[in-house]
XYZ file of C-alpha atoms in Angstrom:
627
model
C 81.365 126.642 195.720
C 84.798 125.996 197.553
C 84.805 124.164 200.523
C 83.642 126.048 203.947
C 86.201 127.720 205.533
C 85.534 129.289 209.344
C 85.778 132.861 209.024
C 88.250 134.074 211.859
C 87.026 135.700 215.384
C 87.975 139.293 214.051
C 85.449 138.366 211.306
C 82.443 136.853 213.011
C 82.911 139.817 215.379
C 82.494 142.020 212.487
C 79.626 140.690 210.565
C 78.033 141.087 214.613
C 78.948 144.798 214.643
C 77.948 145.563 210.903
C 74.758 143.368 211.644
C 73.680 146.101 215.253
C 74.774 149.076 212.808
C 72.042 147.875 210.204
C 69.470 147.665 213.512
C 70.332 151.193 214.027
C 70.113 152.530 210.781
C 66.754 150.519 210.483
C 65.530 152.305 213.495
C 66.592 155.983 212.715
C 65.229 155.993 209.460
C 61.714 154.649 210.298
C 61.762 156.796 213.343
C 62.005 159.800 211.348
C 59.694 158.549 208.769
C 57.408 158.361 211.250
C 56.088 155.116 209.312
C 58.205 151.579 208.329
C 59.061 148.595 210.038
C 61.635 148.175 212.010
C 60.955 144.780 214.250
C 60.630 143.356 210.750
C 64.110 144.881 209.899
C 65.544 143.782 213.483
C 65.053 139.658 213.272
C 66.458 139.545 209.645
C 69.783 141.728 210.735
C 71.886 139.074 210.824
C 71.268 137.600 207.679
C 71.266 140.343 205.689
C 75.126 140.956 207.390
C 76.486 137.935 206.111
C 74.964 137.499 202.895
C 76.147 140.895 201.765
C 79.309 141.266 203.992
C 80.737 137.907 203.491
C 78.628 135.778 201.432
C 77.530 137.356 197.932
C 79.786 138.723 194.968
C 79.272 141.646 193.833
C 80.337 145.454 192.607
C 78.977 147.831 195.163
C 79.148 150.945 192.752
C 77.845 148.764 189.656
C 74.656 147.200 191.817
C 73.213 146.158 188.193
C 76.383 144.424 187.004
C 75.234 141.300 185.351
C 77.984 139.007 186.960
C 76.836 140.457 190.673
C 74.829 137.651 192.688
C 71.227 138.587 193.120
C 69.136 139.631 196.169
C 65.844 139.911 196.202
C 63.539 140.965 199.429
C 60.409 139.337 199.311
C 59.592 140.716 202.342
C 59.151 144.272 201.128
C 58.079 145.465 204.302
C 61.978 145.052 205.506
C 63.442 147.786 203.238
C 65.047 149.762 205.361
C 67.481 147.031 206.153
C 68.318 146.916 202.514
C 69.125 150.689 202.242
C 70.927 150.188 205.252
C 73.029 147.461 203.677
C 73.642 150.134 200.510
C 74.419 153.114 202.971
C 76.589 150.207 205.404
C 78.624 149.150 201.550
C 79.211 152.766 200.495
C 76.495 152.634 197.585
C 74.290 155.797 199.425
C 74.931 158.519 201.958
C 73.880 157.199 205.638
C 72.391 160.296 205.493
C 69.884 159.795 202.933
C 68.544 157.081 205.068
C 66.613 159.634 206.887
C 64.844 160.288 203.596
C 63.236 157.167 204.067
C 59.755 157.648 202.585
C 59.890 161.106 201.269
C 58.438 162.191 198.365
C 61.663 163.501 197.104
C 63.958 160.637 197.952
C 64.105 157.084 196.031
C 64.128 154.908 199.514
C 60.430 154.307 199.382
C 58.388 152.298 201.254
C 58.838 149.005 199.674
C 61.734 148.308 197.392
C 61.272 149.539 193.941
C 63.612 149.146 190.647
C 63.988 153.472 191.022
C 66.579 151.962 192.960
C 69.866 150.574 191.254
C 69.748 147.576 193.508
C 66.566 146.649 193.346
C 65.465 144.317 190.245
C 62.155 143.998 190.811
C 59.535 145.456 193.252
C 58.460 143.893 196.394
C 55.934 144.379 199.155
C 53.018 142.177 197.632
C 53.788 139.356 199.653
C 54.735 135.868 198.016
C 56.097 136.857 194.960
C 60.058 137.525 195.599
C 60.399 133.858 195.270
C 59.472 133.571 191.488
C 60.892 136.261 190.423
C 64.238 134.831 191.888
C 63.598 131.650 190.580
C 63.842 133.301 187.314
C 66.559 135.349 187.564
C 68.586 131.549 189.015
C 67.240 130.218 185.981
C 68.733 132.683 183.690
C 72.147 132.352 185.428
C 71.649 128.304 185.173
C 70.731 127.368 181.522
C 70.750 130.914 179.125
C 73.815 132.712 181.090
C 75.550 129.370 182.207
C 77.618 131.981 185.084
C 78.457 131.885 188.434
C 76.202 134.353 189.825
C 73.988 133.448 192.675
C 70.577 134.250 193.548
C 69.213 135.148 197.131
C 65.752 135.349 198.514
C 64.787 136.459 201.671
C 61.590 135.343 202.724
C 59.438 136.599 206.039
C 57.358 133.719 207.747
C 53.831 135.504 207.055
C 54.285 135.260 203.134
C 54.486 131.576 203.600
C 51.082 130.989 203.853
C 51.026 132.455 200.129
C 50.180 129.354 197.357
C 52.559 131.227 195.168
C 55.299 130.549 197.581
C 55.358 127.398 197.372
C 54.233 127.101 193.045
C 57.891 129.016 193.138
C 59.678 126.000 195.737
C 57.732 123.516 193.120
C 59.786 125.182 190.437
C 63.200 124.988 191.928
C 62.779 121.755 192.978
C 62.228 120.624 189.508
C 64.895 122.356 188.150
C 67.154 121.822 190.406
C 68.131 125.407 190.651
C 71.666 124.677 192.813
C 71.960 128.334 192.216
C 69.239 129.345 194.142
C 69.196 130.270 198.190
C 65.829 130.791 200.183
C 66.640 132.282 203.572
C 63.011 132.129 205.524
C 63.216 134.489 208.208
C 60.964 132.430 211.109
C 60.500 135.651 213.321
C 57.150 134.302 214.650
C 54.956 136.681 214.355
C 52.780 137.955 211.102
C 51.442 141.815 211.439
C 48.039 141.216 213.175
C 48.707 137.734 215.206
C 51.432 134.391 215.425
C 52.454 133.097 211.709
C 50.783 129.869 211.944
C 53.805 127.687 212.566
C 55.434 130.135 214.710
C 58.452 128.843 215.509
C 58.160 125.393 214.657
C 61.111 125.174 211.998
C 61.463 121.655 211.657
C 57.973 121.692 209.714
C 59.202 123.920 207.397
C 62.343 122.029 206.718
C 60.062 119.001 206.095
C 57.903 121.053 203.749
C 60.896 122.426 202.215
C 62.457 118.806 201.454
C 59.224 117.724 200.243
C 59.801 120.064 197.698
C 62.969 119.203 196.577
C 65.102 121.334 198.781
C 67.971 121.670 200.936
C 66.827 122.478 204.077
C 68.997 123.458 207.156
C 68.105 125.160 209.951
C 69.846 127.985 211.735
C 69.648 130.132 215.022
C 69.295 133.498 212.632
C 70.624 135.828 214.728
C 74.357 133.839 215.383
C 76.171 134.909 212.671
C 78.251 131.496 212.610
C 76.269 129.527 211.469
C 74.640 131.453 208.847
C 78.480 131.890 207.240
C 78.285 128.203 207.567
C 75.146 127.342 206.375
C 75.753 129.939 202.954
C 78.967 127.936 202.387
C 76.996 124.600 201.717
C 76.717 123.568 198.179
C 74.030 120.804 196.711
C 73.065 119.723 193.647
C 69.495 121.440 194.673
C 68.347 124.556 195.796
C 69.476 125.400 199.346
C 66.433 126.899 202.060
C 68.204 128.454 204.839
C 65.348 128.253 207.764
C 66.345 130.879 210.069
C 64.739 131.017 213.339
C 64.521 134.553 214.889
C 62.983 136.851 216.864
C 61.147 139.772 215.837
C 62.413 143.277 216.899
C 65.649 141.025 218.069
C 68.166 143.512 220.080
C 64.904 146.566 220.980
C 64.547 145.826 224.563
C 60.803 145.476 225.604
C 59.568 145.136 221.845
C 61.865 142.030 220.945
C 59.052 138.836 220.069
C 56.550 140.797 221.252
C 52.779 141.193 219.680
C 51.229 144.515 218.651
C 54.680 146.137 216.936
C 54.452 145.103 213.614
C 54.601 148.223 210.796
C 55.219 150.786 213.651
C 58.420 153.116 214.063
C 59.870 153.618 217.651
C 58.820 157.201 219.401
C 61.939 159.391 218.916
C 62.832 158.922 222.972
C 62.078 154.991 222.843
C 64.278 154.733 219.829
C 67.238 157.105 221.309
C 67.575 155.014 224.075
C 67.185 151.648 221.869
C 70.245 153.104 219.786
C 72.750 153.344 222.352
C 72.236 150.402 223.780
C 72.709 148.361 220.595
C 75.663 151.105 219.825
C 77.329 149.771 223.481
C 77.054 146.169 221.659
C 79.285 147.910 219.002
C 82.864 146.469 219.344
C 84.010 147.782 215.991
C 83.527 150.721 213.912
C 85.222 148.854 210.836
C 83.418 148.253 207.799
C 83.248 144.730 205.386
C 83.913 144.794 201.865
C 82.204 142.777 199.453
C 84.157 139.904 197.706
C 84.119 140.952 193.892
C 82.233 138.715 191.181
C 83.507 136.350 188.688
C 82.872 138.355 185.749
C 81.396 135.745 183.907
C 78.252 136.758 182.831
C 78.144 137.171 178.630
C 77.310 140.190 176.898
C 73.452 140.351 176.078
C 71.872 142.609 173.470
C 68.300 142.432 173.170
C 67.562 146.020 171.434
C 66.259 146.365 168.107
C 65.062 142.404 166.745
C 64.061 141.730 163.841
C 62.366 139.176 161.918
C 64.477 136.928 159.884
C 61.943 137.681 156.851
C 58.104 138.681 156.168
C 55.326 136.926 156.987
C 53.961 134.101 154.416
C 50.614 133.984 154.025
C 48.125 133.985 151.471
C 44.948 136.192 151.974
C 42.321 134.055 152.034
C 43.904 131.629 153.844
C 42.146 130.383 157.035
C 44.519 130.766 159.970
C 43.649 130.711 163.857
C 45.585 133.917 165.586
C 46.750 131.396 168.274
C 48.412 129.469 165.930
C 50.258 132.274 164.138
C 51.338 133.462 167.249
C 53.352 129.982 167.675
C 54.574 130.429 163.976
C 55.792 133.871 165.026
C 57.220 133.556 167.994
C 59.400 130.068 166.612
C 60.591 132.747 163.755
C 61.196 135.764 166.368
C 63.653 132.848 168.181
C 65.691 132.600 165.368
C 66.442 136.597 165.129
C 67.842 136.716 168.775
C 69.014 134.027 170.910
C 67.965 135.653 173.948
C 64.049 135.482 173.616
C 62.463 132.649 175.301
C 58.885 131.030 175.767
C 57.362 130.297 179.078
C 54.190 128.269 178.746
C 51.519 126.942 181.869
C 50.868 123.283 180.203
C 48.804 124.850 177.491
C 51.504 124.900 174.472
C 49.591 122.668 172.234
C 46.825 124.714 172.449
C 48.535 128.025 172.392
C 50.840 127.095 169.841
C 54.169 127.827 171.876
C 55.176 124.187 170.898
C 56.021 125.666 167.468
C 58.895 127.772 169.801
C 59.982 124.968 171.769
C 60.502 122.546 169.026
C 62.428 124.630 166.970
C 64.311 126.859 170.301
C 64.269 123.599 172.957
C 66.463 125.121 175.504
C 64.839 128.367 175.825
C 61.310 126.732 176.221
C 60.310 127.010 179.794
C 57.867 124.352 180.638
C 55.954 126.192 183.922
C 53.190 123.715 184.602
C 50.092 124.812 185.671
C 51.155 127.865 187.902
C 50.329 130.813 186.096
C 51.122 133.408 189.115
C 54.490 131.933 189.140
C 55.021 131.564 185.371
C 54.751 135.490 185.263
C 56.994 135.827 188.534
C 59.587 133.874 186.189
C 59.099 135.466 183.482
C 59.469 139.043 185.369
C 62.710 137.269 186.762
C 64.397 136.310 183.503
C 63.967 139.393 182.186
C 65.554 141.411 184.745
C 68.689 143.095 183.780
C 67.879 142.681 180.223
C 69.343 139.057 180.163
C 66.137 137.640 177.777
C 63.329 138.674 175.988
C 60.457 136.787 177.683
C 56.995 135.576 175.629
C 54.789 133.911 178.465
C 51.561 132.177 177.446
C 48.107 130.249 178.653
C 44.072 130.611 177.563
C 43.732 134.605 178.317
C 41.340 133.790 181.693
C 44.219 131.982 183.150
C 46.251 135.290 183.510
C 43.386 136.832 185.644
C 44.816 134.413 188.598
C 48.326 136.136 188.100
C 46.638 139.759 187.956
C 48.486 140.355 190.951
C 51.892 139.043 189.721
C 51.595 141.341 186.022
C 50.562 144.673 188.378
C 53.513 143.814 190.422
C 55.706 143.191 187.225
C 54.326 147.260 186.039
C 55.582 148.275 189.377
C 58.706 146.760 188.152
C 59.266 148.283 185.015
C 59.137 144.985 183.741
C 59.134 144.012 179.844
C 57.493 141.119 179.495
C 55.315 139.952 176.819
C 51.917 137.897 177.672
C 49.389 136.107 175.198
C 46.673 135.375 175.990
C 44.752 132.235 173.630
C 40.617 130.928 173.556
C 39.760 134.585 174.312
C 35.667 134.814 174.269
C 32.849 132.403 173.679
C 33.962 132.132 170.391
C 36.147 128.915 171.746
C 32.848 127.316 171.859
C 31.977 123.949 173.922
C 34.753 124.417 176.928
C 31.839 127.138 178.667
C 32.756 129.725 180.427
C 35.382 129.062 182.671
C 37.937 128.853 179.972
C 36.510 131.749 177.863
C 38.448 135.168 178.187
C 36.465 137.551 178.684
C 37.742 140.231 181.424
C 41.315 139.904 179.959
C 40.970 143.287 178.036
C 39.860 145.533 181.340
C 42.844 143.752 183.202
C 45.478 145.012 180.836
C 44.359 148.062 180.080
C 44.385 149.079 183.450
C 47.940 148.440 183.939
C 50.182 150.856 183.616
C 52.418 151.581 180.515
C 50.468 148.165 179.327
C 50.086 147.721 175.143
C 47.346 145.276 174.512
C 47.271 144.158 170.976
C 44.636 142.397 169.259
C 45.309 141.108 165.966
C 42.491 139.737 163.675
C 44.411 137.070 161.063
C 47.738 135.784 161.031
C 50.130 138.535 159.165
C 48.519 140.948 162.259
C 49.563 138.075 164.789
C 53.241 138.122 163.978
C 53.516 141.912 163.637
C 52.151 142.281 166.752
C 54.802 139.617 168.194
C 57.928 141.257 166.586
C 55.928 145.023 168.189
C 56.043 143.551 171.071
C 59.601 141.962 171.716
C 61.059 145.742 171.422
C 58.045 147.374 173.016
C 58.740 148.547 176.966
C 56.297 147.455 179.812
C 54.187 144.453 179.553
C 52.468 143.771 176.617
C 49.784 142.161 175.911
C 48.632 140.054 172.601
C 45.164 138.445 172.753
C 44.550 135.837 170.246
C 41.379 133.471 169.246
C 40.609 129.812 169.091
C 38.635 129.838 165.308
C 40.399 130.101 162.372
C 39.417 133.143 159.908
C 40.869 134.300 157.041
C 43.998 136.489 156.334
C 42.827 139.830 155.705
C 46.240 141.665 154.887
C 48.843 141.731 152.293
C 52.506 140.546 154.282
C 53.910 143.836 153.115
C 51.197 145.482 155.148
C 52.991 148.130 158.567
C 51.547 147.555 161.952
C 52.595 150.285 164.638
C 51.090 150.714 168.064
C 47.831 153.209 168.081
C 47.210 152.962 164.308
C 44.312 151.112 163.387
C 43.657 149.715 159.866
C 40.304 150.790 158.424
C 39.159 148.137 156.300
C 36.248 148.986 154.401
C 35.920 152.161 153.351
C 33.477 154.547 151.085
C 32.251 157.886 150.148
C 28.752 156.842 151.434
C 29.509 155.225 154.671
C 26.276 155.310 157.388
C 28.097 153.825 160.384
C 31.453 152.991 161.108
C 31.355 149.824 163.020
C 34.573 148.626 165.068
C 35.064 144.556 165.852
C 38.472 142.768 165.966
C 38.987 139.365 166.241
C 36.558 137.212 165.863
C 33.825 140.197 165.390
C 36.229 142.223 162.943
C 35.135 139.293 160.793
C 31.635 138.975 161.545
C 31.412 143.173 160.653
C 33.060 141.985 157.530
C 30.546 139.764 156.409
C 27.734 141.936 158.167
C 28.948 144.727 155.721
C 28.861 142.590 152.663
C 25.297 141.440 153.351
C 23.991 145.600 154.076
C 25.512 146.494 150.843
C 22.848 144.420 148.762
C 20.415 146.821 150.926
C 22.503 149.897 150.071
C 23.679 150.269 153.514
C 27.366 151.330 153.805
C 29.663 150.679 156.622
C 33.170 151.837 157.776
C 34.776 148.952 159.179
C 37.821 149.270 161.239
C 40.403 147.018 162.972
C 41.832 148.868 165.923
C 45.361 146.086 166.144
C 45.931 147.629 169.599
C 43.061 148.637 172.186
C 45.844 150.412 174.488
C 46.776 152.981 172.841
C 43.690 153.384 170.840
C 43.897 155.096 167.594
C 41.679 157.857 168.978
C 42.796 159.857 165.806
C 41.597 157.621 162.883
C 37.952 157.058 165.212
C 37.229 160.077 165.311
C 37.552 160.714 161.337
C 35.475 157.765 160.267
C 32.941 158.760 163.278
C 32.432 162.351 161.387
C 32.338 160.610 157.932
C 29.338 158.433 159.138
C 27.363 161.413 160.780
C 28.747 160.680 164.442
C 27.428 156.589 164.275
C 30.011 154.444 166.166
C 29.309 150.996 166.601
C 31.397 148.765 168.822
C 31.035 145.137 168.920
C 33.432 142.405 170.652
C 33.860 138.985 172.290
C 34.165 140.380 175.929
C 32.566 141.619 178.308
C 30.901 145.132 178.326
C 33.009 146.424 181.364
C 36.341 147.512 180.231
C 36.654 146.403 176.570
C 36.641 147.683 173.215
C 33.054 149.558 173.502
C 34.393 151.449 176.646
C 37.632 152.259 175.346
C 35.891 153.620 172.260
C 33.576 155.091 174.197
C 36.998 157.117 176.532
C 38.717 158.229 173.192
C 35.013 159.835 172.043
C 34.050 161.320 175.032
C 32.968 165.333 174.982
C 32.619 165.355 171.209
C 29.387 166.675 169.825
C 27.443 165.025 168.151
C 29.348 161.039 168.545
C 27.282 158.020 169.819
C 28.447 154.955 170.899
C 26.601 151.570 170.707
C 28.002 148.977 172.576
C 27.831 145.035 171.493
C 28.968 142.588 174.045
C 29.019 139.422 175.981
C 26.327 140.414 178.500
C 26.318 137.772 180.821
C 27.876 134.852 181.835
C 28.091 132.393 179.135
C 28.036 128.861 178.592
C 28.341 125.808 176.178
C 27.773 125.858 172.573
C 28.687 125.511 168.914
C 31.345 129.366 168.430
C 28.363 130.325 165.729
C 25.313 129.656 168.192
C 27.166 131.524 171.244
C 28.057 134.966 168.990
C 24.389 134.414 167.960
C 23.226 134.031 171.444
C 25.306 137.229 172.561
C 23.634 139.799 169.827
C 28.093 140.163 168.474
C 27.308 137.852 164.768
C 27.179 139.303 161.705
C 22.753 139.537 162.517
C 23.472 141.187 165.709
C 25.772 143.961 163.666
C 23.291 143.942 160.750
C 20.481 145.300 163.318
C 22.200 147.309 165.250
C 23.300 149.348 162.149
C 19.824 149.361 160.330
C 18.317 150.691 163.561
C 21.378 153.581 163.602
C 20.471 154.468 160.017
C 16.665 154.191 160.287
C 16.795 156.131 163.844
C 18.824 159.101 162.019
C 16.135 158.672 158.966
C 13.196 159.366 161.306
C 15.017 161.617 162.885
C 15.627 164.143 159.732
C-alpha cells in the first residue's frame, strides 16, 4: 500500500457528513422497524465512513466482484449501518431502508448472503473473524491479488474463544492482508464489556498475537484514514475507542439502550440535530479495484480416473478419503484441504503431500478451521475439504449452522466415528455427528462403507451445494464394490438380495459389514436377509426402503455405530412412518461408552454380527408365532 497521504479538509469534512448521514439512516430504519440497533450502529459510524468512502476498492454495482476488497460485519447486530453504506454508495434505494426487517424485503435483521454484499452471515457473535481470515487467505496464497479484507469487530464478541483461535491464525500467517477494526464502544447488551474502555489491553493482547495494533479515537475520522493507510508485514488491528449511541443526545454511552429503536418523536428530534451537523450534502465515491483477481472455475470436477481397488481388499474409509481427496486435487487446482492437527490420522496428509500449497494446516481450532473454510470458499474462489475425528466438529456446531445460514459449500469429514476406534474411549468416538448434520439445512451426509464408496462420495461432494458431510471409520474392512460401480445422492445399494428374504436389515460402516457376515452365518440356518447400504443418510433412499421393507413382510432392522437419537434407526424410522404394516428395530450405542478392543465394544453395544443375528431370529420367530 502507497505511502499515507492526508486526505484534504474538503475530504475529512466529507467522510464527517457521509459518516452523520449513515447515523440517520441507522436511526430511521430501526425506528420504523420498530426493532434493530441503532446505538450499536451509532459508535461504529465513523469507521464504516472511511473504510468504504475512502479506504476499500471496490465496484459498487458488482458488490461480488472478485477483485473488490472484502467487508465482513462480525457484529451482525450493526446491519443497518451496512445497508446504509449500500443505500449512502448508490447500491439500494434509501428508501428501501425503511424495509428494514420486513418479511418482504432482503435487509434482514442480521446480514445474510440474500444480500449481494454480504458473503457470509453474521449475528452469531465471534465468528466474522474466521471467516475473514479465510477469505485474506485466499487473496494471499491461492489468488495472490490485491484485494483486502476488513473485519469489524464489536467489543462484546471479544470475550468469544473463537475470536481470538481466528487472531492465532493471522498471526501465524502473517495475513498483511487482513484489517481488524474492534469497535471499543464500552458497553455489551445487558452490562460494561469487561475491559470497557481500556484499549491499551487490547492492543497488548492483540500484539501478543502477532498483530499490528494501533489505537484510534473512532469517531475522528483522521485518524482512522491514517491508521487504514499503514502497511506491515502482519495483520493490522485497528482498536477504535468509541462511544455507544455516539451523536443521540441523552442515549450516547449510556446503559439500558442496547437492541432498542428510538420512539418515532425521540428519533425525529435526534435526526435533525445530527442533520444541523450536516455541512455537505455531497456524496464519496469508492476508489475502483485492481482487477487482479484470476478467473476461477470450480463447476463440474472430475476425477482424473476410476478408483483402483481390488474387492477384497482391506481398506480403512479414512484412509481412502486421503487417497481421494490427493486425486480430486489433481482435477482442479482450486480445491484445498484444511485439517485441525489430525492429518495423519485422517489421512489429509495424502492431499498435502502431493497439493502442499493448498494444505491448510489449522491447528487444533476446529470452530475456526470451519470459519476458514466458510471464508475460502466465498465467492467461489476454492473448493474447500475440512477434516478432524467426527466428535471434534460438534465444538464447531455453531460455526457449520452459521456456514448453512450462509449458503456455504463446504465439505466436512468426519474420521474415528463410533466405538469401533476402540481403546481412545469415548471422548474421541463420534457418535452424535449424524443428528448434527442432518439437522442442518440443505446438509448431505454421506456414509460410505469401503474405499471405492469413500472416493465417490468425495468427488459427490466437491460439486454438491451446502455443506456436506462424509463420515468415515478407523478399522479397515473390505472393498465391497466393483470401481465401475455409480454412487448418486439418495440411492442406496442393496447388497444382498433374494426371493426369500425375512428381514431387511440396514448397517453402514462398520455395521454394513457386521450385517454382512451376520447374513452369511443365518443362511446355514435358512434365514434370509436383505442387506442394504444406504451411502447417504440425508437424503435417505426412502424409495428403495420401502421396497425391500414389503419384500420382507414389513421387518426393518436398523443397526449403527451411533447413538440412538438422531441416526440411521431414526432416519429410517422418518422415511417409514404412517405405512401399514412396517416395524422398525433400532440397534445402537446406548450409552456412553468406553475403552476396549473395536470387536469387544460392538459386542458390548448389542451392533456385532451376534447382536444382528438375534435381533433377526427374534423378528422371524415373533412373525412365526404370530401366524
Amino acid at each position: 500500500m502507497e505511502d499515507y497521504h492526508k486526505p484534504d479538509q474538503q475530504t475529512l469534512q466529507a467522510l464527517k457528513d457521509t459518516a452523520n448521514r449513515l447515523r440517520i439512516s441507522s436511526i430511521k430504519a430501526t425506528t420504523a422497524a420498530g426493532s434493530g440497533h441503532p446505538t450499536s450502529c451509532c459508535s461504529a459510524a465513523e469507521i464504516m465512513s472511511v473504510l468504504f468512502f475512502h479506504t476499500m476498492r471496490y465496484k459498487v454495482q458488482d458488490p461480488r466482484n472478485a477483485s473488490n476488497d472484502r467487508f465482513v460485519l462480525s457484529k451482525g447486530h450493526a446491519a443497518p449501518i451496512l445497508y446504509s453504506v449500500w443505500a449512502e454508495a448508490g447500491f439500494l434505494q434509501e428508501a428501501e431502508l425503511l424495509n428494514l426487517r420486513k418479511i418482504d424485503s432482503v435487509l434482514e435483521g442480521h446480514p445474510v448472503p440474500r444480500q449481494a454484499f454480504t458473503d457470509v452471515a453474521t449475528g452469531s457473535l465471534g465468528q466474522g473473524l474466521g471467516a475473514a481470515c479465510g477469505m485474506a487467505y485466499t487473496g494471499k496464497f491461492f489468488d495472490r491479488a490485491s484485494y483486502r479484507v476488513y473485519c469489524l469487530l464489536g467489543d462484546g464478541e471479544l470475550s468469544e474463544g473463537s475470536v481470538w483461535e481466528a487472531m492465532a491464525f493471522a498471526g501465524f500467517y502473517k495475513l498483511d492482508n487482513l484489517v481488524a477494526i474492534f469497535d471499543i464502544n464500552r458497553l455489551g447488551q445487558s452490562d460494561p464489556a469487561p475491559l470497557q474502555h481500556h484499549v491499551e489491553i487490547y492492543q497488548k493482547r492483540c500484539e501478543a498475537f502477532g498483530w499490528h495494533a494501533i489505537i484510534v479515537d473512532g469517531h475522528s475520522v483522521e485518524e482512522l484514514c491514517k491508521a487504514f493507510g499503514q502497511a506491515k508485514h502482519q495483520p493490522t488491528a485497528i482498536i477504535a475507542k468509541t462511544f455507544k449511541g455516539k451523536g443521540i443526545s441523552g442515549v450516547e454511552d449510556k446503559e439500558s439502550w442496547h437492541g432498542k429503536p428510538l420512539p418515532k418523536n425521540m428519533a425525529e428530534q435526534v435526526i435533525q440535530e445530527i442533520d444541523d451537523r450536516i455541512q455537505n450534502k455531497k456524496k464519496l465515491s469508492p476508489a475502483l479495484p485492481e482487477e487482479d483477481a484470476p478467473i476461477v472455475n470450480i463447476r463440474n470436477i472430475k476425477m482424473p480416473s476410476p478408483p483402483t481397488y481390488k474387492v477384497g481388499e482391506k481398506w480403512a474409509t479414512r484412509k481412502a478419503y486421503g487417497v481421494a481427496l490427493a486425486k480430486l486435487g489433481h482435477a482442479n487446482d482450486r480445491v484445498i484441504a484444511l485439517d485441525g492437527d489430525t492429518k495423519n490420522s485422517t489421512f489429509s496428509e495424502l492431499f498435502k503431500k502431493e497439493h502442499p500449497n493448498r494444505y491448510i494446516e489449522c491447528y487444533i481450532a476446529e470452530q475456526n478451521m470451519v470459519s476458514i473454510a466458510v471464508g475460502c470458499a466465498t465467492r467461489d474462489r476454492t473448493i474447500a475439504f475440512a477434516s478432524t475425528f467426527a466428535t471434534f466438529f460438534t465444538r464447531a456446531f455453531d460455526q457449520i449452522r452459521m456456514a448453512a445460514i450462509s449458503d456455504s459449500n463446504i465439505n466436512l469429514c468426519g474420521s474415528h466415528c463410533g466405538v469401533s476406534i476402540g481403546e481412545d474411549g469415548p471422548s474421541q468416538m463420534g457418535l452424535e455427528d449424524l443428528c448434527m448434520f442432518r439437522a442442518i439445512p440443505n446438509s448431505t451426509v454421506f456414509y460410505p462403507s469401503d474405499a471405492v464408496a469413500t472416493e465417490k462420495a468425495v468427488e459427490i461432494s466437491a460439486n454438491t451445494k451446502g455443506i456436506c458431510f462424509i463420515r468415515t471409520s478407523r478399522p479397515e474392512n473390505p472393498v465391497i464394490y466393483n470401481n465401475n460401480e455409480d454412487f448418486h445422492i439418495g440411492q442406496a445399494k442393496v447388497i444382498l438380495k433374494s426371493k426369500d428374504d425375512q428381514v431387511t436389515v440396514i448397517g453402514a460402516g462398520v455395521t454394513l459389514h457386521e450385517a454382512l457376515t451376520a447374513a452369511e452365518q443365518l443362511r446355514k440356518e435358512k434365514i434370509y436377509i436383505r442387506v442394504i447400504d444406504p451411502f447417504t443418510i440425508k437424503p435417505l433412499d426412502k424409495k428403495t426402503i420401502l421396497e425391500s421393507a414389503r419384500a420382507t413382510k414389513g421387518r426393518i432392522i436398523t443397526v449403527e455405530d451411533h447413538y440412538h437419537e438422531g441416526g440411521i434407526g431414526e432416519a429410517v424410522c422418518a422415511a417409514v412412518v404412517g405405512e401399514p404394516g412396517v416395524t422398525v428395530t433400532r440397534l445402537a450405542v446406548s450409552h456412553v461408552p468406553r475403552s476396549g478392543k473395536p470387536a469387544e465394544l460392538l459386542r458390548m453395544f448389542g451392533i456385532d454380527k451376534d447382536a444382528i443375528m438375534q435381533a433377526v431370529r427374534a423378528a422371524v420367530s415373533k412373525s412365526r408365532n404370530a401366524e
